[in-house]
Amino acid sequence: MKRRGLLQGVAAGAALGPWVHTAAQDRYAKYRGQTLVVNYPAHPHYDQAEKLFAEFSATTGIRIERDKMQYLRMKDKQVLEMGKKGHGDYDVIVYVVMWKTEYVKKNLLESLEPYFGNKALADPAWDQNDIITRYWETNALVGGPKTYLPGPGARPYGIPFGAETGVLAYRADILEKHGIAVPKTYDELLRACHTIKDREGIGGLSSRGQTGHQVTAAWLLHLTPHGGEVFDSNWRAAFNNAQGVRAAEILREIVATGPAGIPSYGFGEMQNAFLQGQAAMYLDSVSVFGPVRDPAKSKIVGKVGYAVHPRGTQHSAQSGGFALAIPRNARNKDAAFLFMQWMTSKQADLKIGLAGGNINRWSTVDNADVGKKYAIEIPALRAALKITNPDWRPLIPEWDHISQQILGQALSDVIAGSRPAKQALDAVVKNAEDVLRKGGWIRN
């Protein structure tokens, strides 16, 4: 049995259509007939992106086999495959940004510098400077300051694809009905949550809240706008200071005035609650743009407006999402790079953006057809990108464990009301610092 027959959830690649060799196809010619196994998430952006797989195959002669799964389940499978001696099953993986430094530390990913420098593979029209700046800095680079920020030593290990910042989405009809101005500050946001809950009888703001990574991500949304940070410059816990406690208390208030299911909501459930009219506001990823407009997914088509993330003591918006990468033990590395380059090209980004996927390029943001179709969304995206914070969370190898097993447990207690925010966060300081000490971040 072929290795690809062992993959669960893999559909055979689309049959190849006619393949016409031209000068522009020279870089693909020697790879015709190869098959790439691509591991990617069930996510609104990738729902649109995978529609281009057949076109890629018809253009290049390279087949695609798919391994699509819920995004927080991907890591265990990726680590298993990338840790195999010899070849793993994956030629291309999609990592969530919080895994990038861990994967590089474990020597699981190919550096992309040699591929971009290979004239036989690199497309001179691809244009790295056209990738949205914050997305390149946050999603692609490893090895710079703090090991994850742009600066000396930073090198690309992934290409942003499904990268994200955050926006406030709101039901314009409900806010108008109750005379509520679009919230510009957290005080206004929380007042609106109470008013909507009391007068409209639905949740004010949808939010993630599931124990682990999801509730931590929800808390982080409110941390940096209040001037907070997870760790200080010496990698000591800062999450239990006044700003961290305030962010947790805000999250608790959002849960109390939101849809009843928040404590069990991951990203998908949180977004769906807004799409189904169970909450009047949404404060999270720009990936909501496409689903809001899709009548198959949304009951609120034509009723939504967008605004920049409300201000606490400062403006700050999330950065994150996904990137494409090549495992060190991939079987078909050159063809994998060609696939990644093609899928993140200007032409592909424009098609995906017009279809409702996440926009990853400035040229797509500036495109007249995109601006016309997404006249409400694009101004909000531009405003969000001005305040996007690449240090929104500490993307060190230990972060996934701390987010899931330490903060993600403490914050679950906070939103359940079983412990006050200060007490819950104080209780896990030692656990978090022990993890950092073991990782060499704290040396005394």
XYZ file of C-alpha atoms in Angstrom:
444
model
C 0.000 0.000 0.000
C 1.313 3.440 -0.853
C 2.149 5.748 2.064
C -0.651 8.102 1.053
C -3.221 5.367 1.352
C -2.458 5.286 5.074
C -3.565 8.864 5.677
C -6.937 9.304 7.311
C -9.158 11.920 5.723
C -7.103 12.215 2.525
C -9.023 12.623 -0.695
C -7.336 11.790 -3.965
C -6.091 14.809 -5.893
C -8.131 16.102 -8.777
C -7.475 14.435 -12.107
C -4.964 16.370 -14.133
C -6.263 18.358 -17.018
C -4.328 19.241 -20.167
C -0.854 20.519 -19.353
C 0.726 22.820 -21.904
C 4.447 23.486 -21.543
C 5.484 27.107 -22.016
C 8.517 29.105 -21.003
C 6.666 30.132 -17.840
C 6.290 26.434 -16.939
C 10.012 25.619 -17.003
C 10.282 25.615 -13.233
C 7.521 22.980 -13.008
C 8.524 20.624 -15.840
C 10.786 18.240 -13.921
C 8.213 17.841 -11.128
C 5.264 16.847 -13.318
C 3.721 13.663 -11.980
C 4.880 14.144 -8.372
C 2.231 14.025 -5.648
C 2.245 16.341 -2.642
C 0.452 15.502 0.595
C -0.731 18.744 2.194
C -1.911 18.937 5.811
C -4.147 21.977 6.347
C -6.974 23.147 8.628
C -10.730 23.227 8.388
C -10.893 27.027 8.396
C -12.742 29.666 6.336
C -9.574 30.744 4.513
C -8.607 27.216 3.540
C -12.163 26.442 2.462
C -11.552 28.988 -0.303
C -7.893 28.165 -0.900
C -8.461 24.480 -1.595
C -10.710 25.413 -4.513
C -7.493 26.383 -6.344
C -5.769 23.016 -5.875
C -7.161 21.610 -9.124
C -6.001 24.698 -11.036
C -2.519 24.311 -9.559
C -2.407 20.679 -10.695
C -3.662 21.500 -14.178
C -1.086 24.280 -14.492
C 1.928 22.437 -13.112
C 1.296 18.715 -13.476
C 1.831 18.254 -9.729
C -0.900 16.318 -7.935
C -2.296 17.225 -4.501
C -3.550 14.846 -1.838
C -5.356 16.452 1.064
C -5.240 15.857 4.806
C -7.698 18.359 6.237
C -8.481 18.459 9.943
C -9.551 20.688 12.842
C -6.633 23.037 13.376
C -5.821 22.237 17.007
C -5.642 18.535 16.103
C -2.987 19.136 13.465
C -0.037 19.571 15.792
C 0.067 16.043 17.188
C -0.129 14.566 13.694
C 2.470 16.965 12.315
C 4.957 16.284 15.109
C 4.496 12.551 14.608
C 5.123 12.738 10.860
C 7.937 15.291 11.003
C 9.720 13.302 13.710
C 9.983 10.152 11.617
C 13.374 8.978 10.393
C 13.501 8.922 6.637
C 10.470 10.521 5.026
C 7.261 11.521 6.761
C 3.916 11.513 4.993
C 3.663 15.309 4.665
C 5.240 17.427 1.948
C 3.567 20.659 3.078
C 2.147 21.508 6.482
C 0.185 24.475 7.728
C 1.365 25.580 11.140
C -0.454 27.798 13.576
C 1.854 30.702 14.387
C 2.279 29.650 18.025
C 4.044 26.449 16.891
C 6.699 28.018 14.679
C 9.562 28.428 17.177
C 8.974 25.002 18.703
C 9.157 23.365 15.282
C 12.353 25.218 14.384
C 13.967 24.432 17.739
C 13.220 20.740 17.134
C 14.744 20.998 13.633
C 11.487 19.926 11.973
C 11.190 22.631 9.287
C 13.177 23.637 6.239
C 14.551 27.156 6.159
C 13.035 28.823 3.093
C 16.043 31.047 2.316
C 17.708 28.479 0.011
C 14.473 28.050 -1.933
C 13.912 31.774 -2.412
C 17.544 31.985 -3.537
C 17.235 29.162 -6.074
C 16.690 30.730 -9.505
C 15.336 27.458 -10.878
C 12.518 27.524 -8.322
C 11.943 31.119 -7.251
C 9.462 33.196 -9.227
C 10.871 36.744 -9.590
C 7.315 38.098 -9.691
C 6.403 36.592 -6.312
C 7.496 39.732 -4.361
C 8.004 39.197 -0.647
C 7.589 42.922 0.034
C 3.996 42.659 -1.157
C 3.140 40.299 1.714
C 1.406 42.319 4.438
C 4.269 43.442 6.650
C 2.967 42.349 10.033
C 1.930 38.995 8.629
C 5.415 38.323 7.275
C 7.003 39.390 10.561
C 4.658 37.367 12.753
C 3.996 34.246 10.702
C 7.160 33.678 8.671
C 10.154 34.641 10.817
C 12.023 32.686 13.470
C 15.356 33.484 15.106
C 15.189 37.243 15.660
C 14.710 39.141 18.928
C 13.013 36.913 21.525
C 13.402 34.192 18.813
C 10.130 35.183 17.123
C 10.230 38.903 16.255
C 11.717 40.661 13.197
C 15.303 41.810 13.520
C 18.840 40.407 13.438
C 18.874 36.655 12.985
C 15.271 36.350 11.800
C 14.768 33.978 8.867
C 11.673 32.697 7.068
C 10.491 29.174 7.807
C 6.957 29.635 6.518
C 4.918 31.730 4.115
C 1.906 33.538 5.602
C -1.307 32.008 4.298
C -4.447 32.570 6.281
C -2.627 35.126 8.433
C -4.856 37.273 10.603
C -5.371 40.381 12.605
C -8.472 41.272 14.581
C -11.541 43.465 14.146
C -14.758 44.310 15.911
C -17.789 43.121 13.958
C -21.208 44.310 15.031
C -24.867 44.041 14.123
C -25.533 47.492 12.735
C -29.308 46.944 12.930
C -29.249 46.047 16.635
C -26.947 48.886 17.627
C -29.138 51.341 15.730
C -32.321 49.910 17.269
C -31.047 50.568 20.796
C -29.202 53.816 20.091
C -25.794 52.305 20.801
C -22.783 53.948 19.195
C -20.148 51.662 17.704
C -17.823 51.006 20.677
C -14.482 52.792 20.463
C -13.327 51.992 23.996
C -13.639 49.057 26.345
C -15.963 51.004 28.629
C -18.290 51.535 25.673
C -17.960 47.910 24.622
C -18.930 46.553 28.030
C -21.852 48.949 28.381
C -23.079 47.811 24.981
C -22.824 44.162 26.069
C -25.067 44.808 29.071
C -27.578 46.862 27.079
C -27.899 44.259 24.354
C -28.272 41.408 26.847
C -30.934 43.299 28.783
C -32.921 44.783 25.909
C -32.416 42.425 22.978
C -32.214 39.164 24.895
C -29.194 37.809 22.996
C -25.503 37.807 23.854
C -23.643 41.074 23.687
C -20.292 39.776 22.427
C -19.389 36.293 21.264
C -16.104 34.954 22.644
C -13.968 31.880 22.830
C -13.984 30.269 26.269
C -13.129 26.590 25.983
C -10.578 25.442 28.564
C -7.008 25.560 27.265
C -5.702 27.511 24.301
C -9.091 28.976 23.399
C -9.804 30.767 26.666
C -6.196 31.993 26.750
C -6.600 33.429 23.246
C -9.765 35.203 24.385
C -7.953 36.740 27.353
C -5.008 37.850 25.216
C -7.379 39.891 23.051
C -7.950 42.195 26.035
C -4.447 42.131 27.519
C -2.313 44.257 25.199
C -5.011 46.928 24.679
C -4.681 47.494 28.431
C -0.896 47.702 28.271
C -0.364 44.212 29.648
C 2.099 41.503 28.751
C 2.424 37.846 29.614
C 6.088 37.983 30.706
C 8.359 40.910 31.455
C 11.739 41.587 29.844
C 13.397 39.084 32.224
C 10.815 36.399 31.410
C 9.185 36.670 34.794
C 5.406 36.345 35.002
C 3.594 39.616 34.353
C 0.212 38.091 33.568
C -0.957 38.458 37.188
C -0.294 42.200 37.413
C -3.057 44.806 37.311
C -3.345 44.741 33.521
C -3.543 40.945 33.338
C -6.135 40.820 36.095
C -8.175 43.538 34.393
C -8.128 41.612 31.102
C -9.389 38.496 32.911
C -12.137 40.467 34.635
C -13.205 41.921 31.284
C -13.377 38.430 29.838
C -15.505 37.295 32.771
C -17.912 40.191 32.144
C -18.080 39.364 28.436
C -18.945 35.754 29.313
C -21.642 36.878 31.758
C -23.320 39.043 29.098
C -22.644 36.783 26.123
C -24.214 33.644 24.660
C -24.665 30.885 27.234
C -22.290 28.511 25.465
C -19.100 30.566 25.697
C -17.347 28.298 28.250
C -17.450 25.511 25.650
C -16.722 27.654 22.578
C -13.637 27.190 20.459
C -12.993 29.521 17.542
C -15.544 27.884 15.244
C -18.335 27.839 17.803
C -17.622 31.421 18.796
C -17.785 32.627 15.206
C -20.884 30.574 14.471
C -22.733 32.087 17.433
C -22.295 35.501 15.816
C -23.223 34.220 12.355
C -26.396 32.611 13.696
C -27.563 35.759 15.475
C -26.879 34.577 19.015
C -24.632 37.581 19.742
C -24.658 41.138 18.455
C -20.874 41.620 18.381
C -17.708 39.686 17.570
C -14.120 40.641 18.472
C -11.630 38.304 16.864
C -10.060 37.312 13.542
C -10.733 38.987 10.194
C -11.567 35.512 8.894
C -15.163 36.426 9.757
C -15.375 38.614 6.624
C -16.166 35.814 4.186
C -18.558 33.725 6.316
C -20.665 36.772 7.239
C -21.485 37.214 3.545
C -22.236 33.541 2.901
C -25.966 32.804 3.233
C -25.180 29.110 3.664
C -23.333 29.968 6.900
C -24.784 33.288 8.009
C -28.215 34.525 9.100
C -26.927 38.095 9.289
C -25.971 38.830 5.690
C -26.162 42.551 5.014
C -26.548 43.497 8.679
C -22.903 43.703 9.813
C -20.483 46.583 10.183
C -16.811 46.574 11.187
C -14.579 48.746 13.330
C -11.093 48.743 14.798
C -10.450 46.846 18.047
C -11.633 49.095 20.925
C -9.068 51.008 22.914
C -8.191 50.240 26.517
C -5.202 52.314 27.535
C -3.893 51.920 23.980
C -4.807 50.507 20.591
C -3.551 46.975 19.929
C -4.851 44.172 17.728
C -4.008 40.506 17.534
C -1.600 38.941 15.061
C -1.564 35.292 14.170
C -3.181 32.719 11.953
C -1.381 30.289 9.693
C 1.614 29.742 7.418
C 2.689 27.115 4.892
C 5.929 25.247 5.590
C 8.044 22.319 4.380
C 8.995 19.541 6.827
C 12.694 18.661 6.944
C 11.801 15.050 6.122
C 9.424 15.852 3.251
C 9.757 13.605 0.220
C 9.190 16.261 -2.470
C 10.661 19.496 -1.110
C 11.180 21.413 -4.342
C 7.666 20.668 -5.569
C 6.368 21.616 -2.118
C 8.027 25.022 -2.413
C 6.530 25.499 -5.882
C 3.078 24.732 -4.481
C 3.532 27.189 -1.613
C 4.843 29.885 -3.948
C 1.954 29.386 -6.390
C -0.735 29.409 -3.686
C 0.655 32.612 -2.139
C 1.237 34.432 -5.445
C -0.422 37.735 -6.222
C -2.841 36.064 -8.613
C -3.892 33.350 -6.168
C -4.186 35.770 -3.251
C -6.496 37.953 -5.309
C -8.722 35.006 -6.238
C -8.891 33.783 -2.657
C -9.520 37.276 -1.321
C -12.365 37.889 -3.767
C -13.888 34.551 -2.753
C -13.890 35.517 0.931
C -10.602 34.076 2.200
C -8.056 35.992 4.270
C -6.062 38.574 2.339
C -2.286 38.188 2.713
C -0.971 40.782 0.225
C -0.967 44.553 -0.020
C -1.749 44.315 -3.744
C -4.998 42.521 -2.879
C -5.866 45.094 -0.223
C -5.329 47.804 -2.860
C -7.150 46.023 -5.689
C -10.102 48.005 -7.054
C -12.362 44.954 -7.448
C -11.645 43.864 -3.879
C -12.305 47.389 -2.624
C -15.610 47.512 -4.481
C -16.801 44.084 -3.344
C -15.609 44.531 0.240
C -16.297 48.227 0.695
C -17.113 47.735 4.384
C -14.396 45.235 5.226
C -11.301 46.733 3.599
C -11.282 50.026 5.557
C -11.581 48.022 8.783
C -8.721 45.758 7.688
C -6.505 48.740 6.884
C -7.229 50.281 10.293
C -6.547 46.981 12.052
C -3.213 46.490 10.302
C -2.025 49.842 11.646
C -2.363 48.596 15.232
C -1.490 44.917 14.733
C 0.945 43.835 17.431
C 3.554 41.172 16.499
C 4.336 40.713 20.203
C 0.708 40.121 21.130
C 1.712 36.812 22.708
C 5.119 35.246 23.446
C 5.714 32.817 20.578
C 8.428 30.825 22.315
C 8.533 27.006 22.139
C 7.082 26.723 25.644
C 4.088 28.922 24.873
C 1.806 26.178 23.617
C 2.158 24.282 26.909
C 1.727 27.400 29.049
C -1.269 28.563 27.022
C -2.985 25.172 27.108
C -2.094 23.667 30.455
C -1.373 26.581 32.785
C -3.079 29.837 31.833
C -5.803 27.944 29.997
C -6.777 26.183 33.218
C -6.583 29.261 35.453
C -8.633 31.426 33.110
C -11.285 28.724 32.859
C -11.747 29.059 36.624
C -12.080 32.827 36.242
C -14.836 32.748 33.624
C -16.667 30.030 35.568
C -16.648 32.332 38.619
C -14.989 29.695 40.822
C -12.009 31.931 41.682
C -11.331 35.685 41.486
C -9.023 36.683 38.645
C -6.123 37.786 40.851
C -6.202 34.612 42.912
C -6.415 32.346 39.878
C -3.535 34.036 38.063
C -1.320 34.283 41.147
C -1.773 30.549 41.680
C -0.083 29.614 38.400
C 2.891 31.994 38.448
C 5.239 29.321 39.809
C 4.081 26.721 37.285
C 4.640 29.091 34.363
C 8.039 30.245 35.609
C 9.134 26.650 36.222
C 8.438 25.895 32.560
C 10.447 28.943 31.488
C 13.273 28.024 33.847
C 13.427 24.541 32.373
C 13.549 26.082 28.905
C 16.483 28.311 29.865
C 14.610 31.632 29.730
C 14.964 32.224 33.490
C 18.472 31.534 34.775
C 18.142 32.023 38.518
